[in-house]
Amino acid sequence: MIGAQQFRTQFFVPNLPNPIARPAAIRVVSPPSILGSRITAVSAAGAPIAIPCGEGGDGGCNTLLLPLGLCREALPKHVAVIMDGNGRWAASKGMPAAAGHEAGCRALQGMVKLSCKWGIRVLTVFAFSSENWHRPKPEVDFLMMLFENVFMSLSGDFLREGIRICIIGDSSKLPKSLQNMATELEEITRNNSRLDLIIALSYSGRTDIVQACQKIAQKVKNGILKPEDITESRVAQELDTSCAAGYAYPDLLIRTSGELRLSNFLLWELAYTELYFAQSHWPDFGEDEYAEALLSFQKRQRRFGLRTTS
Amino acid sequence: MPTIFGNLCCIVRRCIFSVLSIGPMPNHIAFIMDGNRRYANKRSLEKGTGHRAGFSALISILRYCYEMGVKYVTIYAFSIDNFKRKPQEVQSTMDLMKEKIDELLTEQSIVNEYEVRINFWGNLNLLNDSFRLSVEKAMRSTCHNTGPVLSVCVAYTSTDEIAHAIEMSCYEKRDMMKELHACSCKNDFFEEYDMQSVISVVDFERHLYTSGCPDPDIVIRTSGTNYCLFV
């Protein structure tokens, strides 16, 4: 099987580009004419962007750059992503799977940057599932090393950009050094409030529900709670995902690589989430693809079991 | 002539299904039957006609599933969130469902033809009395059937099912602890108490409405919307 040799490549931290610190280049095609008019510009990726201007000129408004067609008020507050397809991407280019995972990391950094820019409040990403432990050991070891290096190299950026990190999943299975790094990262970014980045590592939706059940059962056993008091909100409080203050449930789930399933991700939380399945592999999921997913979200009619008209 | 044409269609369909059945077939299909009202609005039909048309479509689909050998079919008939709709709409939907459930228990129905066992999953205490009685009667009278299983989710949400399973697991463990405490001698008690007091995955799953039924292999949702509430 491919993979055994590929993961012995040394991963050098300085090689990882740092897009969070470097904003995307913008080519302005026409200058602003009057206060309040829209400036047409083109992003580095070639996607047209409209820059809305506020009353006070462009001093305060140029922090928000949205792709055309997107409306800020209708953007999802919480986006979840199943980052699928690193291995297939690498195979399609004749590269080892390790290269796919590295490219996947870069794609994630791009998405974090865009989410900050576009005002998304919570981004939950499925980095490593409990089932992934069954992958070949060299691949698993490589991934653990990759996560540790990424946390280490990006911790400064997370602080600077106001990103709060939460790690969800069964951290006891992670290597000790990664556990410590994750705890430290959560601690130092605890007070950030621009974007909550929730990283699901060694995570299983079913296991999260059962552990919530066990925590509740312990409270019942200790007399803190009665069985009759077990409500949906009580269960939600005990899930790992309760760390996303304010926007616990994803509005939009994006899964890349064309697979049409949830794969044990956020089972409780996805009850009313809009699902979007992208054909491209995760390393290819860039600004255009993200904008398309958000546009699709904006066209959806969310009824939550009700009727929209009488 | 219509009967001959109908029989011919039936034969063609069964041939197609035989071919399909050679490949892998899902053991359990779940349906989110969305779009009844939009269907009726599009055709400028009366209110309520959409749901009746939806029921006819359901019976056809069940027949096709059973002809293809699908053993488990689950349908999402009414969510707890649907109770927030207008009271008249909720009442008329409940009345229609009761009427159809009673119909399914008659001699000529598909339930008797295929010996279908019917389950109702959900918080049945939220249903009105006459509807709940029909539901209980349907479950009782089909519980010994050995054919395919039809599970109807009514007054259901997955989050309510999970919260309910947690509550039931806690009750069960609490009663077990009391029993253990009452009859164990002091030396063995603490060891037994710690081992038994953890709720395992198996304990929890046993209290889900869906217990005993395999997981769905595929969920089909009609009407082009893309969310789940049916995990």
Tab-separated table of N, CA, C and O in Angstrom, chain A residues 206 209-210 212-214 216-218 220-221 227-228 230-232 235 262 267-268 270-277 300-310, chain B residues 34 37-38 47 51 79 81-82 84-86 89 157 159-160 162-163 166-167 169-171 174 193-194 197-201 204 215 221 225-229 231:
chain	number	residue	atom	x	y	z
A	206	ARG	N	-20.609	10.217	18.114
A	206	ARG	CA	-21.305	9.286	19.011
A	206	ARG	C	-20.643	9.258	20.377
A	206	ARG	O	-21.320	9.269	21.403
A	209	ILE	N	-21.619	12.178	22.467
A	209	ILE	CA	-22.952	12.040	23.064
A	209	ILE	C	-22.902	11.104	24.271
A	209	ILE	O	-23.482	11.376	25.325
A	210	VAL	N	-22.208	9.984	24.133
A	210	VAL	CA	-22.152	9.019	25.247
A	210	VAL	C	-21.420	9.615	26.441
A	210	VAL	O	-21.839	9.428	27.586
A	212	ALA	N	-21.316	12.722	27.261
A	212	ALA	CA	-22.257	13.672	27.870
A	212	ALA	C	-23.256	12.916	28.738
A	212	ALA	O	-23.586	13.334	29.852
A	213	CYS	N	-23.701	11.788	28.222
A	213	CYS	CA	-24.634	10.929	28.962
A	213	CYS	C	-23.989	10.482	30.272
A	213	CYS	O	-24.618	10.538	31.336
A	214	GLN	N	-22.716	10.083	30.227
A	214	GLN	CA	-22.032	9.606	31.429
A	214	GLN	C	-21.857	10.740	32.441
A	214	GLN	O	-22.016	10.539	33.642
A	216	ILE	N	-23.786	13.337	32.774
A	216	ILE	CA	-25.107	13.593	33.348
A	216	ILE	C	-25.457	12.510	34.360
A	216	ILE	O	-25.985	12.789	35.444
A	217	ALA	N	-25.150	11.261	34.005
A	217	ALA	CA	-25.451	10.147	34.912
A	217	ALA	C	-24.700	10.314	36.225
A	217	ALA	O	-25.225	10.033	37.306
A	218	GLN	N	-23.471	10.803	36.135
A	218	GLN	CA	-22.670	11.024	37.344
A	218	GLN	C	-23.337	12.083	38.216
A	218	GLN	O	-23.391	11.944	39.443
A	220	VAL	N	-26.527	12.745	38.280
A	220	VAL	CA	-27.724	12.125	38.859
A	220	VAL	C	-27.325	11.270	40.053
A	220	VAL	O	-27.935	11.301	41.119
A	221	LYS	N	-26.247	10.528	39.885
A	221	LYS	CA	-25.759	9.650	40.956
A	221	LYS	C	-25.386	10.462	42.192
A	221	LYS	O	-25.643	10.046	43.319
A	227	PRO	N	-33.348	12.673	37.095
A	227	PRO	CA	-33.534	12.219	35.701
A	227	PRO	C	-34.585	13.050	34.955
A	227	PRO	O	-34.440	13.320	33.772
A	228	GLU	N	-35.630	13.491	35.690
A	228	GLU	CA	-36.703	14.258	35.035
A	228	GLU	C	-36.197	15.595	34.508
A	228	GLU	O	-36.836	16.224	33.680
A	230	ILE	N	-33.499	16.095	32.828
A	230	ILE	CA	-32.608	15.958	31.675
A	230	ILE	C	-33.322	16.471	30.437
A	230	ILE	O	-34.248	15.865	29.920
A	231	THR	N	-32.879	17.634	29.966
A	231	THR	CA	-33.481	18.251	28.786
A	231	THR	C	-32.436	18.321	27.678
A	231	THR	O	-31.258	18.044	27.910
A	232	GLU	N	-32.869	18.740	26.501
A	232	GLU	CA	-31.931	18.859	25.376
A	232	GLU	C	-30.846	19.879	25.687
A	232	GLU	O	-29.681	19.674	25.351
A	235	VAL	N	-28.213	18.352	27.904
A	235	VAL	CA	-27.334	17.462	27.128
A	235	VAL	C	-26.330	18.307	26.343
A	235	VAL	O	-25.133	18.018	26.341
A	262	LEU	N	-21.887	12.105	6.771
A	262	LEU	CA	-21.415	12.905	7.892
A	262	LEU	C	-20.195	12.298	8.579
A	262	LEU	O	-19.478	12.992	9.291
A	267	LEU	N	-22.862	14.876	15.345
A	267	LEU	CA	-24.181	14.307	15.080
A	267	LEU	C	-25.306	15.083	15.758
A	267	LEU	O	-26.330	15.369	15.160
A	268	TRP	N	-25.115	15.446	17.014
A	268	TRP	CA	-26.153	16.190	17.746
A	268	TRP	C	-26.318	17.580	17.154
A	268	TRP	O	-27.420	18.082	16.971
A	270	LEU	N	-25.667	18.932	14.228
A	270	LEU	CA	-26.018	19.167	12.822
A	270	LEU	C	-27.502	19.015	12.529
A	270	LEU	O	-27.899	18.966	11.365
A	271	ALA	N	-28.350	18.982	13.580
A	271	ALA	CA	-29.773	18.714	13.369
A	271	ALA	C	-30.408	19.604	12.299
A	271	ALA	O	-31.149	19.136	11.446
A	272	TYR	N	-30.121	20.908	12.354
A	272	TYR	CA	-30.749	21.823	11.397
A	272	TYR	C	-29.741	22.535	10.517
A	272	TYR	O	-30.028	23.579	9.948
A	273	THR	N	-28.564	21.957	10.422
A	273	THR	CA	-27.504	22.585	9.636
A	273	THR	C	-27.738	22.368	8.155
A	273	THR	O	-28.117	21.268	7.735
A	274	GLU	N	-27.510	23.402	7.367
A	274	GLU	CA	-27.565	23.249	5.914
A	274	GLU	C	-26.311	22.499	5.473
A	274	GLU	O	-25.213	22.811	5.914
A	275	LEU	N	-26.497	21.511	4.601
A	275	LEU	CA	-25.383	20.681	4.152
A	275	LEU	C	-24.963	21.095	2.744
A	275	LEU	O	-25.815	21.312	1.876
A	276	TYR	N	-23.675	21.230	2.557
A	276	TYR	CA	-23.155	21.602	1.229
A	276	TYR	C	-22.032	20.648	0.883
A	276	TYR	O	-21.077	20.487	1.648
A	277	PHE	N	-22.148	19.996	-0.276
A	277	PHE	CA	-21.138	19.009	-0.680
A	277	PHE	C	-20.395	19.534	-1.898
A	277	PHE	O	-20.987	19.755	-2.952
A	300	ARG	N	-30.741	29.302	0.605
A	300	ARG	CA	-31.563	28.264	1.216
A	300	ARG	C	-32.692	28.901	2.018
A	300	ARG	O	-32.548	29.955	2.615
A	301	GLN	N	-33.790	28.141	2.086
A	301	GLN	CA	-34.931	28.575	2.895
A	301	GLN	C	-34.929	27.728	4.159
A	301	GLN	O	-35.233	26.541	4.127
A	302	ARG	N	-34.563	28.322	5.287
A	302	ARG	CA	-34.466	27.551	6.527
A	302	ARG	C	-35.770	27.677	7.300
A	302	ARG	O	-36.160	28.775	7.683
A	303	ARG	N	-36.447	26.557	7.492
A	303	ARG	CA	-37.770	26.623	8.124
A	303	ARG	C	-37.796	26.052	9.547
A	303	ARG	O	-38.713	26.340	10.300
A	304	PHE	N	-36.842	25.222	9.925
A	304	PHE	CA	-36.786	24.639	11.273
A	304	PHE	C	-38.101	23.959	11.653
A	304	PHE	O	-38.535	24.037	12.786
A	305	GLY	N	-38.755	23.299	10.690
A	305	GLY	CA	-39.971	22.564	10.980
A	305	GLY	C	-41.244	23.396	10.863
A	305	GLY	O	-42.355	22.867	10.924
A	306	LEU	N	-41.056	24.729	10.690
A	306	LEU	CA	-42.246	25.588	10.580
A	306	LEU	C	-42.625	25.777	9.119
A	306	LEU	O	-41.989	25.220	8.231
A	307	ARG	N	-43.663	26.592	8.883
A	307	ARG	CA	-44.011	26.996	7.529
A	307	ARG	C	-43.460	28.405	7.329
A	307	ARG	O	-43.447	29.195	8.243
A	308	THR	N	-43.119	28.768	6.106
A	308	THR	CA	-42.659	30.150	5.872
A	308	THR	C	-43.827	31.082	5.643
A	308	THR	O	-43.794	32.233	5.989
A	309	THR	N	-44.911	30.564	4.981
A	309	THR	CA	-46.102	31.388	4.794
A	309	THR	C	-47.275	30.675	5.428
A	309	THR	O	-47.204	29.483	5.682
A	310	SER	N	-48.387	31.375	5.653
A	310	SER	CA	-49.533	30.764	6.334
A	310	SER	C	-50.247	29.753	5.443
A	310	SER	O	-50.204	29.873	4.236
B	34	ASP	N	-40.430	15.333	2.189
B	34	ASP	CA	-40.634	16.784	2.189
B	34	ASP	C	-41.291	17.247	0.897
B	34	ASP	O	-41.020	16.701	-0.171
B	37	ARG	N	-46.826	20.103	0.616
B	37	ARG	CA	-47.598	21.347	0.437
B	37	ARG	C	-47.178	22.080	-0.831
B	37	ARG	O	-47.994	22.642	-1.548
B	38	ARG	N	-45.860	22.082	-1.106
B	38	ARG	CA	-45.383	22.738	-2.318
B	38	ARG	C	-45.927	22.033	-3.551
B	38	ARG	O	-46.241	22.657	-4.566
B	47	LYS	N	-55.961	22.679	0.068
B	47	LYS	CA	-55.098	22.367	1.224
B	47	LYS	C	-55.399	20.938	1.681
B	47	LYS	O	-56.545	20.519	1.739
B	51	HIS	N	-50.837	16.344	1.296
B	51	HIS	CA	-50.516	15.255	2.232
B	51	HIS	C	-51.108	13.931	1.769
B	51	HIS	O	-50.497	12.863	1.924
B	79	SER	N	-42.403	15.980	12.831
B	79	SER	CA	-41.366	16.345	13.795
B	79	SER	C	-41.980	17.073	14.995
B	79	SER	O	-43.056	17.668	14.883
B	81	ASP	N	-40.932	19.749	16.083
B	81	ASP	CA	-40.956	21.160	15.682
B	81	ASP	C	-42.196	21.500	14.858
B	81	ASP	O	-42.613	22.648	14.801
B	82	ASN	N	-42.788	20.506	14.203
B	82	ASN	CA	-43.993	20.762	13.409
B	82	ASN	C	-45.192	21.120	14.285
B	82	ASN	O	-46.186	21.658	13.786
B	84	LYS	N	-45.251	23.457	16.174
B	84	LYS	CA	-45.293	24.923	16.238
B	84	LYS	C	-46.090	25.513	15.081
B	84	LYS	O	-46.276	26.720	14.996
B	85	ARG	N	-46.516	24.692	14.153
B	85	ARG	CA	-47.330	25.210	13.042
B	85	ARG	C	-48.707	25.596	13.564
B	85	ARG	O	-49.032	25.374	14.719
B	86	LYS	N	-49.549	26.129	12.650
B	86	LYS	CA	-50.883	26.572	13.088
B	86	LYS	C	-51.673	25.385	13.643
B	86	LYS	O	-51.642	24.294	13.061
B	89	GLU	N	-53.673	23.315	11.203
B	89	GLU	CA	-52.866	22.477	10.323
B	89	GLU	C	-52.369	21.245	11.079
B	89	GLU	O	-52.402	20.122	10.551
B	157	THR	N	-37.774	14.016	17.208
B	157	THR	CA	-36.539	14.631	16.731
B	157	THR	C	-35.394	13.792	17.269
B	157	THR	O	-35.542	13.152	18.309
B	159	THR	N	-32.639	14.786	18.591
B	159	THR	CA	-32.133	15.306	19.863
B	159	THR	C	-33.058	14.918	21.013
B	159	THR	O	-32.588	14.582	22.109
B	160	ASP	N	-34.369	14.897	20.771
B	160	ASP	CA	-35.303	14.447	21.807
B	160	ASP	C	-35.086	12.965	22.110
B	160	ASP	O	-35.121	12.532	23.268
B	162	ILE	N	-32.305	11.298	21.860
B	162	ILE	CA	-31.061	11.145	22.621
B	162	ILE	C	-31.269	11.568	24.072
B	162	ILE	O	-30.863	10.864	25.005
B	163	ALA	N	-31.917	12.716	24.269
B	163	ALA	CA	-32.167	13.184	25.647
B	163	ALA	C	-33.018	12.173	26.408
B	163	ALA	O	-32.771	11.879	27.585
B	166	ILE	N	-30.907	9.199	27.426
B	166	ILE	CA	-30.056	9.516	28.571
B	166	ILE	C	-30.884	9.446	29.857
B	166	ILE	O	-30.471	8.868	30.864
B	167	GLU	N	-32.089	10.021	29.801
B	167	GLU	CA	-32.968	10.003	30.982
B	167	GLU	C	-33.295	8.572	31.396
B	167	GLU	O	-33.192	8.202	32.573
B	169	SER	N	-31.618	5.845	30.700
B	169	SER	CA	-30.399	5.175	31.180
B	169	SER	C	-30.149	5.540	32.638
B	169	SER	O	-29.757	4.684	33.440
B	170	CYS	N	-30.359	6.818	32.965
B	170	CYS	CA	-30.143	7.263	34.352
B	170	CYS	C	-31.131	6.594	35.295
B	170	CYS	O	-30.760	6.140	36.376
B	171	TYR	N	-32.395	6.533	34.895
B	171	TYR	CA	-33.397	5.855	35.729
B	171	TYR	C	-32.988	4.399	35.965
B	171	TYR	O	-33.048	3.889	37.088
B	174	ARG	N	-30.014	4.143	38.253
B	174	ARG	CA	-30.382	4.523	39.624
B	174	ARG	C	-31.125	3.370	40.308
B	174	ARG	O	-30.851	3.042	41.454
B	193	TYR	N	-20.451	-1.405	42.978
B	193	TYR	CA	-21.041	-0.085	42.735
B	193	TYR	C	-20.263	0.661	41.653
B	193	TYR	O	-20.832	1.175	40.715
B	194	ASP	N	-18.912	0.678	41.765
B	194	ASP	CA	-18.117	1.421	40.788
B	194	ASP	C	-18.180	0.793	39.415
B	194	ASP	O	-18.295	1.486	38.420
B	197	SER	N	-21.741	1.408	37.844
B	197	SER	CA	-22.385	2.719	37.767
B	197	SER	C	-22.087	3.478	36.484
B	197	SER	O	-22.719	4.471	36.207
B	198	VAL	N	-21.132	3.041	35.710
B	198	VAL	CA	-20.834	3.718	34.451
B	198	VAL	C	-21.861	3.307	33.402
B	198	VAL	O	-22.167	2.142	33.251
B	199	ILE	N	-22.411	4.293	32.696
B	199	ILE	CA	-23.317	3.980	31.592
B	199	ILE	C	-22.472	3.741	30.352
B	199	ILE	O	-21.713	4.602	29.942
B	200	SER	N	-22.617	2.559	29.773
B	200	SER	CA	-21.811	2.244	28.598
B	200	SER	C	-22.576	2.607	27.324
B	200	SER	O	-23.772	2.916	27.375
B	201	VAL	N	-21.882	2.527	26.206
B	201	VAL	CA	-22.509	2.787	24.907
B	201	VAL	C	-23.691	1.846	24.705
B	201	VAL	O	-24.759	2.241	24.242
B	204	PHE	N	-26.721	2.875	26.723
B	204	PHE	CA	-27.335	4.062	26.131
B	204	PHE	C	-28.118	3.695	24.870
B	204	PHE	O	-29.277	4.075	24.708
B	215	ASP	N	-28.602	0.680	11.475
B	215	ASP	CA	-28.509	2.074	11.033
B	215	ASP	C	-28.947	2.187	9.578
B	215	ASP	O	-28.734	1.266	8.795
B	221	ARG	N	-33.980	12.497	0.920
B	221	ARG	CA	-34.827	13.641	1.247
B	221	ARG	C	-35.330	14.253	-0.040
B	221	ARG	O	-34.536	14.566	-0.932
B	225	THR	N	-34.120	20.249	-0.459
B	225	THR	CA	-33.488	20.929	0.672
B	225	THR	C	-32.407	20.026	1.267
B	225	THR	O	-32.424	18.824	1.076
B	226	ASN	N	-31.466	20.660	1.961
B	226	ASN	CA	-30.255	19.948	2.372
B	226	ASN	C	-29.981	20.029	3.845
B	226	ASN	O	-28.968	20.577	4.258
B	227	TYR	N	-30.908	19.589	4.670
B	227	TYR	CA	-30.503	19.402	6.059
B	227	TYR	C	-31.127	18.157	6.636
B	227	TYR	O	-31.936	17.505	6.005
B	228	CYS	N	-30.722	17.824	7.838
B	228	CYS	CA	-30.871	16.464	8.327
B	228	CYS	C	-31.910	16.236	9.418
B	228	CYS	O	-32.883	15.587	9.191
B	229	LEU	N	-31.689	16.714	10.594
B	229	LEU	CA	-32.527	16.471	11.772
B	229	LEU	C	-32.979	15.023	11.844
B	229	LEU	O	-34.065	14.720	12.252
B	231	VAL	N	-30.620	11.850	12.400
B	231	VAL	CA	-29.245	11.373	12.306
B	231	VAL	C	-29.150	9.892	12.645
B	231	VAL	O	-29.563	9.515	13.725
